[in-house]
PDB file of C-alpha atoms in Angstrom:
ATOM      1  CA  UNK A1120      -6.154 -89.875  89.959  1.00  0.00           C
ATOM      2  CA  UNK A1121      -5.071 -89.101  93.636  1.00  0.00           C
ATOM      3  CA  UNK A1122      -6.078 -89.845  97.163  1.00  0.00           C
ATOM      4  CA  UNK A1123      -6.523 -87.091  99.520  1.00  0.00           C
ATOM      5  CA  UNK A1124      -6.329 -88.257 103.071  1.00  0.00           C
ATOM      6  CA  UNK A1125      -7.715 -86.511 106.324  1.00  0.00           C
ATOM      7  CA  UNK A1126      -5.154 -85.393 108.862  1.00  0.00           C
ATOM      8  CA  UNK A1127      -6.853 -85.161 112.409  1.00  0.00           C
ATOM      9  CA  UNK A1128      -4.316 -84.367 114.820  1.00  0.00           C
ATOM     10  CA  UNK A1129      -4.847 -81.123 116.980  1.00  0.00           C
ATOM     11  CA  UNK A1130      -3.578 -78.382 116.470  1.00  0.00           C
ATOM     12  CA  UNK A1131      -0.265 -76.920 118.028  1.00  0.00           C
ATOM     13  CA  UNK A1132      -2.420 -74.373 120.035  1.00  0.00           C
ATOM     14  CA  UNK A1133      -3.589 -77.309 121.864  1.00  0.00           C
ATOM     15  CA  UNK A1134      -0.782 -79.154 122.162  1.00  0.00           C
ATOM     16  CA  UNK A1135       1.230 -76.022 123.723  1.00  0.00           C
ATOM     17  CA  UNK A1136      -2.056 -74.987 126.161  1.00  0.00           C
ATOM     18  CA  UNK A1137      -1.961 -78.854 127.590  1.00  0.00           C
ATOM     19  CA  UNK A1138       1.658 -79.078 128.111  1.00  0.00           C
ATOM     20  CA  UNK A1139       1.925 -74.905 129.760  1.00  0.00           C
ATOM     21  CA  UNK A1140      -1.574 -75.685 131.539  1.00  0.00           C
ATOM     22  CA  UNK A1141       0.342 -79.351 132.637  1.00  0.00           C
ATOM     23  CA  UNK A1142       3.710 -77.537 133.660  1.00  0.00           C
ATOM     24  CA  UNK A1143       1.582 -74.758 135.730  1.00  0.00           C
ATOM     25  CA  UNK A1144      -0.828 -77.234 137.399  1.00  0.00           C
ATOM     26  CA  UNK A1145       2.470 -79.517 138.355  1.00  0.00           C
ATOM     27  CA  UNK A1146       4.399 -76.660 139.970  1.00  0.00           C
ATOM     28  CA  UNK A1147       1.371 -75.384 141.972  1.00  0.00           C
ATOM     29  CA  UNK A1148       0.890 -78.668 143.312  1.00  0.00           C
ATOM     30  CA  UNK A1149       4.717 -78.933 144.455  1.00  0.00           C
ATOM     31  CA  UNK A1150       4.359 -78.718 148.514  1.00  0.00           C
ATOM     32  CA  UNK A1151       4.574 -82.200 149.170  1.00  0.00           C
ATOM     33  CA  UNK A1152       6.560 -85.028 147.593  1.00  0.00           C
ATOM     34  CA  UNK A1153       3.781 -87.661 146.694  1.00  0.00           C
ATOM     35  CA  UNK A1154       1.365 -84.775 145.577  1.00  0.00           C
ATOM     36  CA  UNK A1155       3.848 -83.255 143.475  1.00  0.00           C
ATOM     37  CA  UNK A1156       5.262 -86.482 142.205  1.00  0.00           C
ATOM     38  CA  UNK A1157       1.265 -87.219 141.268  1.00  0.00           C
ATOM     39  CA  UNK A1158       0.878 -83.604 139.457  1.00  0.00           C
ATOM     40  CA  UNK A1159       3.948 -84.318 137.429  1.00  0.00           C
ATOM     41  CA  UNK A1160       3.002 -87.372 136.160  1.00  0.00           C
ATOM     42  CA  UNK A1161      -0.634 -86.148 134.896  1.00  0.00           C
ATOM     43  CA  UNK A1162       0.449 -82.993 133.579  1.00  0.00           C
ATOM     44  CA  UNK A1163       3.037 -84.864 131.520  1.00  0.00           C
ATOM     45  CA  UNK A1164       0.488 -86.905 130.307  1.00  0.00           C
ATOM     46  CA  UNK A1165      -1.660 -83.741 129.274  1.00  0.00           C
ATOM     47  CA  UNK A1166       0.315 -83.374 125.715  1.00  0.00           C
ATOM     48  CA  UNK A1167       0.580 -86.778 125.388  1.00  0.00           C
ATOM     49  CA  UNK A1168      -3.287 -87.060 125.450  1.00  0.00           C
ATOM     50  CA  UNK A1169      -3.732 -84.386 123.099  1.00  0.00           C
ATOM     51  CA  UNK A1170      -0.889 -85.648 120.697  1.00  0.00           C
ATOM     52  CA  UNK A1171      -2.442 -89.230 120.841  1.00  0.00           C
ATOM     53  CA  UNK A1172      -6.260 -88.188 120.423  1.00  0.00           C
ATOM     54  CA  UNK A1173      -7.458 -89.534 123.562  1.00  0.00           C
ATOM     55  CA  UNK A1174     -10.203 -87.385 124.831  1.00  0.00           C
ATOM     56  CA  UNK A1175     -11.052 -90.239 128.042  1.00  0.00           C
ATOM     57  CA  UNK A1176      -6.904 -90.140 128.506  1.00  0.00           C
ATOM     58  CA  UNK A1177      -7.048 -86.050 128.467  1.00  0.00           C
ATOM     59  CA  UNK A1178     -10.100 -86.347 131.064  1.00  0.00           C
ATOM     60  CA  UNK A1179      -8.298 -88.642 133.298  1.00  0.00           C
ATOM     61  CA  UNK A1180      -5.207 -86.599 133.150  1.00  0.00           C
ATOM     62  CA  UNK A1181      -6.905 -83.312 133.753  1.00  0.00           C
ATOM     63  CA  UNK A1182      -8.860 -85.087 136.569  1.00  0.00           C
ATOM     64  CA  UNK A1183      -5.648 -86.253 137.980  1.00  0.00           C
ATOM     65  CA  UNK A1184      -3.793 -83.084 137.638  1.00  0.00           C
ATOM     66  CA  UNK A1185      -6.998 -81.310 139.349  1.00  0.00           C
ATOM     67  CA  UNK A1186      -7.221 -83.292 142.415  1.00  0.00           C
ATOM     68  CA  UNK A1187      -4.034 -83.280 142.979  1.00  0.00           C
ATOM     69  CA  UNK A1188      -3.621 -79.595 143.528  1.00  0.00           C
ATOM     70  CA  UNK A1189      -6.589 -80.116 145.559  1.00  0.00           C
ATOM     71  CA  UNK A1190      -4.320 -82.024 147.772  1.00  0.00           C
ATOM     72  CA  UNK A1191      -1.959 -80.207 147.997  1.00  0.00           C
ATOM     73  CA  UNK A1192      -4.160 -77.462 149.261  1.00  0.00           C
ATOM     74  CA  UNK A1193      -4.922 -80.031 152.047  1.00  0.00           C
ATOM     75  CA  UNK A1194      -1.591 -80.392 152.614  1.00  0.00           C
ATOM     76  CA  UNK A1195      -0.451 -76.824 153.206  1.00  0.00           C
ATOM     77  CA  UNK A1196      -0.872 -75.006 149.535  1.00  0.00           C
ATOM     78  CA  UNK A1197      -1.577 -71.200 149.676  1.00  0.00           C
ATOM     79  CA  UNK A1198      -5.082 -70.476 148.628  1.00  0.00           C
ATOM     80  CA  UNK A1199      -3.493 -68.594 145.486  1.00  0.00           C
ATOM     81  CA  UNK A1200      -1.461 -71.252 144.539  1.00  0.00           C
ATOM     82  CA  UNK A1201      -4.373 -73.857 144.628  1.00  0.00           C
ATOM     83  CA  UNK A1202      -6.496 -71.870 142.875  1.00  0.00           C
ATOM     84  CA  UNK A1203      -3.641 -71.288 140.278  1.00  0.00           C
ATOM     85  CA  UNK A1204      -3.735 -74.411 139.720  1.00  0.00           C
ATOM     86  CA  UNK A1205      -6.996 -75.626 139.187  1.00  0.00           C
ATOM     87  CA  UNK A1206      -7.563 -73.506 136.450  1.00  0.00           C
ATOM     88  CA  UNK A1207      -4.475 -74.427 134.980  1.00  0.00           C
ATOM     89  CA  UNK A1208      -6.059 -77.880 134.708  1.00  0.00           C
ATOM     90  CA  UNK A1209      -9.615 -77.001 133.731  1.00  0.00           C
ATOM     91  CA  UNK A1210      -7.975 -74.706 131.100  1.00  0.00           C
ATOM     92  CA  UNK A1211      -5.446 -77.444 129.649  1.00  0.00           C
ATOM     93  CA  UNK A1212      -8.278 -80.001 129.613  1.00  0.00           C
ATOM     94  CA  UNK A1213     -10.781 -77.076 127.859  1.00  0.00           C
ATOM     95  CA  UNK A1214      -8.132 -76.449 125.492  1.00  0.00           C
ATOM     96  CA  UNK A1215      -6.706 -80.050 124.660  1.00  0.00           C
ATOM     97  CA  UNK A1216     -10.461 -80.791 124.146  1.00  0.00           C
ATOM     98  CA  UNK A1217     -11.578 -78.515 122.208  1.00  0.00           C
ATOM     99  CA  UNK A1218      -8.771 -79.048 119.979  1.00  0.00           C
ATOM    100  CA  UNK A1219      -9.283 -83.013 119.246  1.00  0.00           C
ATOM    101  CA  UNK A1220     -12.737 -81.861 118.272  1.00  0.00           C
ATOM    102  CA  UNK A1221     -11.590 -79.323 115.825  1.00  0.00           C
ATOM    103  CA  UNK A1222      -8.780 -81.565 114.855  1.00  0.00           C
ATOM    104  CA  UNK A1223     -11.290 -84.210 114.136  1.00  0.00           C
ATOM    105  CA  UNK A1224     -14.145 -81.829 112.303  1.00  0.00           C
ATOM    106  CA  UNK A1225     -11.976 -79.936 110.265  1.00  0.00           C
ATOM    107  CA  UNK A1226      -8.738 -81.300 109.831  1.00  0.00           C
ATOM    108  CA  UNK A1227      -4.991 -80.545 110.711  1.00  0.00           C
ATOM    109  CA  UNK A1228      -4.471 -78.446 107.203  1.00  0.00           C
ATOM    110  CA  UNK A1229      -7.439 -75.904 108.394  1.00  0.00           C
ATOM    111  CA  UNK A1230      -6.101 -72.294 109.611  1.00  0.00           C
ATOM    112  CA  UNK A1231      -7.860 -72.496 113.396  1.00  0.00           C
ATOM    113  CA  UNK A1232      -5.188 -70.775 115.728  1.00  0.00           C
ATOM    114  CA  UNK A1233      -7.554 -67.418 115.793  1.00  0.00           C
ATOM    115  CA  UNK A1234     -10.592 -69.687 116.394  1.00  0.00           C
ATOM    116  CA  UNK A1235      -8.724 -71.682 118.901  1.00  0.00           C
ATOM    117  CA  UNK A1236      -6.742 -68.422 120.681  1.00  0.00           C
ATOM    118  CA  UNK A1237     -10.379 -66.656 121.424  1.00  0.00           C
ATOM    119  CA  UNK A1238     -11.439 -70.137 122.863  1.00  0.00           C
ATOM    120  CA  UNK A1239      -8.875 -70.662 125.403  1.00  0.00           C
ATOM    121  CA  UNK A1240      -8.865 -66.476 126.230  1.00  0.00           C
ATOM    122  CA  UNK A1241     -12.455 -67.272 126.974  1.00  0.00           C
ATOM    123  CA  UNK A1242     -11.711 -70.135 129.151  1.00  0.00           C
ATOM    124  CA  UNK A1243      -9.123 -68.284 130.933  1.00  0.00           C
ATOM    125  CA  UNK A1244     -11.511 -65.436 131.334  1.00  0.00           C
ATOM    126  CA  UNK A1245     -14.366 -67.853 132.944  1.00  0.00           C
ATOM    127  CA  UNK A1246     -11.710 -69.460 134.993  1.00  0.00           C
ATOM    128  CA  UNK A1247     -10.256 -66.050 136.389  1.00  0.00           C
ATOM    129  CA  UNK A1248     -13.075 -64.381 137.750  1.00  0.00           C
ATOM    130  CA  UNK A1249     -14.239 -68.085 139.299  1.00  0.00           C
ATOM    131  CA  UNK A1250     -11.008 -68.081 140.743  1.00  0.00           C
ATOM    132  CA  UNK A1251     -11.513 -64.637 141.987  1.00  0.00           C
ATOM    133  CA  UNK A1252     -14.963 -64.994 143.074  1.00  0.00           C
ATOM    134  CA  UNK A1253     -13.741 -68.431 145.279  1.00  0.00           C
ATOM    135  CA  UNK A1254     -10.642 -66.367 146.911  1.00  0.00           C
ATOM    136  CA  UNK A1255     -13.024 -63.466 147.979  1.00  0.00           C
ATOM    137  CA  UNK A1256     -15.201 -65.767 149.369  1.00  0.00           C
ATOM    138  CA  UNK A1257     -12.834 -67.832 151.218  1.00  0.00           C
ATOM    139  CA  UNK A1258     -10.973 -64.372 152.229  1.00  0.00           C
ATOM    140  CA  UNK A1259     -14.411 -63.110 153.668  1.00  0.00           C
ATOM    141  CA  UNK A1260     -15.147 -66.291 155.553  1.00  0.00           C
ATOM    142  CA  UNK A1261     -11.774 -65.722 157.285  1.00  0.00           C
ATOM    143  CA  UNK A1262     -10.039 -68.485 159.691  1.00  0.00           C
ATOM    144  CA  UNK A1263     -11.344 -71.469 157.856  1.00  0.00           C
ATOM    145  CA  UNK A1264      -8.939 -74.181 157.166  1.00  0.00           C
ATOM    146  CA  UNK A1265      -7.870 -74.613 153.613  1.00  0.00           C
ATOM    147  CA  UNK A1266     -10.421 -77.457 153.466  1.00  0.00           C
ATOM    148  CA  UNK A1267     -12.922 -75.051 153.045  1.00  0.00           C
ATOM    149  CA  UNK A1268     -11.094 -73.870 150.267  1.00  0.00           C
ATOM    150  CA  UNK A1269     -10.837 -77.412 148.570  1.00  0.00           C
ATOM    151  CA  UNK A1270     -14.674 -77.878 149.334  1.00  0.00           C
ATOM    152  CA  UNK A1271     -16.007 -74.519 147.622  1.00  0.00           C
ATOM    153  CA  UNK A1272     -13.436 -75.123 144.691  1.00  0.00           C
ATOM    154  CA  UNK A1273     -15.179 -78.678 144.184  1.00  0.00           C
ATOM    155  CA  UNK A1274     -18.835 -77.953 144.814  1.00  0.00           C
ATOM    156  CA  UNK A1275     -18.372 -75.079 142.264  1.00  0.00           C
ATOM    157  CA  UNK A1276     -16.752 -78.089 140.076  1.00  0.00           C
ATOM    158  CA  UNK A1277     -19.918 -79.950 140.630  1.00  0.00           C
ATOM    159  CA  UNK A1278     -22.514 -77.136 140.106  1.00  0.00           C
ATOM    160  CA  UNK A1279     -20.534 -76.221 136.342  1.00  0.00           C
ATOM    161  CA  UNK A1280     -20.898 -79.809 135.318  1.00  0.00           C
ATOM    162  CA  UNK A1281     -24.480 -79.908 136.818  1.00  0.00           C
ATOM    163  CA  UNK A1282     -25.146 -77.073 134.937  1.00  0.00           C
ATOM    164  CA  UNK A1283     -23.464 -78.467 131.501  1.00  0.00           C
ATOM    165  CA  UNK A1284     -25.631 -81.342 131.580  1.00  0.00           C
TER     166      UNK A1284
END
């Protein structure tokens, strides 16, 4: 009699998107040495959290990257750069979380690549819509400081979180 073992490892798609999102977010936050070092550590932690299958570590790393990008906006990063970094952090977290869930439910042997890529594409589309809308509002307001963009992004995230509950 043979024993079948279940491998709950996340897919390579989740790992790749978490890695890419961490890299993009870290580059977007590289305007100040302290902020950049926080972003690089958080960006490097994203794929590690996915690899070691930790939802809490993934959420912490993505949240830290998100905050680092917002701090970069406060110390002089351009609005498009901030929006790109925030979007990358959100996409990395969502893809990683989805990959962990799919891996736990279906296992590493399941063919989930196309489903996960569609999920990532949907998340990227939503992030683009939010980024464009945020930039248009920021641009329409005119001469407000980058703090206004950061506050607008924080408000959008809080609203999304409240709607999810």
